[in-house]
């Protein structure tokens, strides 16, 4: 069976939802068409369930669902077992078993890049979902040459389960640029750091000063150092899960503040920018945006120098 490189890569690297969506797009089949073709083979599935499988909100696990996946492989003209292999081993259930929802949210926030799954496998699953971010504050510093120097990140986290000890952070400088490194951590320390220099991507696991029981909260702060120092025209944060409070401050060089500054958001990478609104730059050459109940997606601030 001849498959394009994009589909073969998705089947090799996963996750399941991304591989399923790529294969369906390659065959030009909508969710409704897939549902009808499944029904013609005596497999009853709703378009909503198929959508959840593609977006990672749920996974096929029961015997009937796994049979449906084998039928989908036939419909999509995939090698036998290609989609089933993306599911991996059956997930354990019960109290105290870490969820992999956090990993799926991270995949979705970064638009399912092929390089991410192998990197995530180097971390314990508890790192993905032991806490959630209640509040997040980014302070972005540009140097006198308008180049990104560092980002100070301050987070308020709350434990989802007892004995929560770490939080996983992601950052990216740009393809082919030196990945950011975490320095000057407060109320936490760097436990594990993995980078992909060719992608300019960094994954860092921060360990708290103390373990948190369920509902417990802690404030952590760390600095992302950008040694590549490229001229910056925007800052954006990929938010994988709803955050109660988000604040971003951009500190521009006093001698050369931008001519204009605007905030925006988008639900998907490369999607249409929504909520465009001008942001004033204060006398201290700082632009500040405050937002509450921030939904998953990409939230950004862009500026123009001339």
PDB file of N, CA and C in Angstrom, residues 1-14 18-19 22-23 26 78 112 114:
ATOM      1  N   UNK A   1       0.833  -1.197   0.000  1.00  0.00           N
ATOM      2  CA  UNK A   1       0.000   0.000   0.000  1.00  0.00           C
ATOM      3  C   UNK A   1       0.865   1.243   0.000  1.00  0.00           C
ATOM      4  N   UNK A   2       0.611   2.163  -0.920  1.00  0.00           N
ATOM      5  CA  UNK A   2       1.406   3.373  -1.033  1.00  0.00           C
ATOM      6  C   UNK A   2       0.791   4.462  -0.155  1.00  0.00           C
ATOM      7  N   UNK A   3       1.596   4.972   0.769  1.00  0.00           N
ATOM      8  CA  UNK A   3       1.149   6.033   1.664  1.00  0.00           C
ATOM      9  C   UNK A   3       2.150   7.179   1.597  1.00  0.00           C
ATOM     10  N   UNK A   4       1.659   8.419   1.690  1.00  0.00           N
ATOM     11  CA  UNK A   4       2.589   9.555   1.701  1.00  0.00           C
ATOM     12  C   UNK A   4       3.420   9.560   2.980  1.00  0.00           C
ATOM     13  N   UNK A   5       4.527  10.265   2.921  1.00  0.00           N
ATOM     14  CA  UNK A   5       5.438  10.306   4.073  1.00  0.00           C
ATOM     15  C   UNK A   5       4.745  10.807   5.329  1.00  0.00           C
ATOM     16  N   UNK A   6       3.847  11.793   5.186  1.00  0.00           N
ATOM     17  CA  UNK A   6       3.180  12.360   6.354  1.00  0.00           C
ATOM     18  C   UNK A   6       2.363  11.307   7.094  1.00  0.00           C
ATOM     19  N   UNK A   7       1.653  10.462   6.334  1.00  0.00           N
ATOM     20  CA  UNK A   7       0.834   9.430   6.968  1.00  0.00           C
ATOM     21  C   UNK A   7       1.718   8.354   7.582  1.00  0.00           C
ATOM     22  N   UNK A   8       2.761   7.940   6.882  1.00  0.00           N
ATOM     23  CA  UNK A   8       3.656   6.915   7.427  1.00  0.00           C
ATOM     24  C   UNK A   8       4.334   7.403   8.704  1.00  0.00           C
ATOM     25  N   UNK A   9       4.737   8.680   8.719  1.00  0.00           N
ATOM     26  CA  UNK A   9       5.346   9.235   9.922  1.00  0.00           C
ATOM     27  C   UNK A   9       4.353   9.265  11.078  1.00  0.00           C
ATOM     28  N   UNK A  10       3.113   9.652  10.789  1.00  0.00           N
ATOM     29  CA  UNK A  10       2.085   9.695  11.836  1.00  0.00           C
ATOM     30  C   UNK A  10       1.813   8.308  12.390  1.00  0.00           C
ATOM     31  N   UNK A  11       1.797   7.292  11.520  1.00  0.00           N
ATOM     32  CA  UNK A  11       1.566   5.921  11.985  1.00  0.00           C
ATOM     33  C   UNK A  11       2.747   5.410  12.810  1.00  0.00           C
ATOM     34  N   UNK A  12       3.942   5.825  12.445  1.00  0.00           N
ATOM     35  CA  UNK A  12       5.127   5.367  13.183  1.00  0.00           C
ATOM     36  C   UNK A  12       5.247   6.045  14.542  1.00  0.00           C
ATOM     37  N   UNK A  13       4.948   7.357  14.601  1.00  0.00           N
ATOM     38  CA  UNK A  13       5.208   8.139  15.811  1.00  0.00           C
ATOM     39  C   UNK A  13       3.982   8.378  16.678  1.00  0.00           C
ATOM     40  N   UNK A  14       2.769   8.246  16.067  1.00  0.00           N
ATOM     41  CA  UNK A  14       1.563   8.517  16.839  1.00  0.00           C
ATOM     42  C   UNK A  14       1.410  10.001  17.137  1.00  0.00           C
ATOM     43  N   UNK A  18      -3.811  11.545  16.019  1.00  0.00           N
ATOM     44  CA  UNK A  18      -3.153  12.230  14.904  1.00  0.00           C
ATOM     45  C   UNK A  18      -2.999  11.291  13.714  1.00  0.00           C
ATOM     46  N   UNK A  19      -2.607  10.042  13.972  1.00  0.00           N
ATOM     47  CA  UNK A  19      -2.440   9.075  12.884  1.00  0.00           C
ATOM     48  C   UNK A  19      -3.780   8.809  12.192  1.00  0.00           C
ATOM     49  N   UNK A  22      -4.753  11.893  10.086  1.00  0.00           N
ATOM     50  CA  UNK A  22      -3.931  12.010   8.869  1.00  0.00           C
ATOM     51  C   UNK A  22      -4.371  10.997   7.810  1.00  0.00           C
ATOM     52  N   UNK A  23      -4.640   9.767   8.251  1.00  0.00           N
ATOM     53  CA  UNK A  23      -5.048   8.723   7.309  1.00  0.00           C
ATOM     54  C   UNK A  23      -6.403   9.056   6.681  1.00  0.00           C
ATOM     55  N   UNK A  26      -5.983  11.850   4.170  1.00  0.00           N
ATOM     56  CA  UNK A  26      -5.344  11.361   2.946  1.00  0.00           C
ATOM     57  C   UNK A  26      -6.358  10.705   2.021  1.00  0.00           C
ATOM     58  N   UNK A  78      -5.061   0.941   5.100  1.00  0.00           N
ATOM     59  CA  UNK A  78      -3.817   0.959   5.867  1.00  0.00           C
ATOM     60  C   UNK A  78      -3.307  -0.455   6.079  1.00  0.00           C
ATOM     61  N   UNK A 112       0.721  18.164  17.296  1.00  0.00           N
ATOM     62  CA  UNK A 112       1.155  16.799  17.003  1.00  0.00           C
ATOM     63  C   UNK A 112       2.438  16.729  16.183  1.00  0.00           C
ATOM     64  N   UNK A 114       5.976  15.417  14.905  1.00  0.00           N
ATOM     65  CA  UNK A 114       6.512  14.053  14.885  1.00  0.00           C
ATOM     66  C   UNK A 114       7.634  13.870  15.903  1.00  0.00           C
TER      67      UNK A 114
END
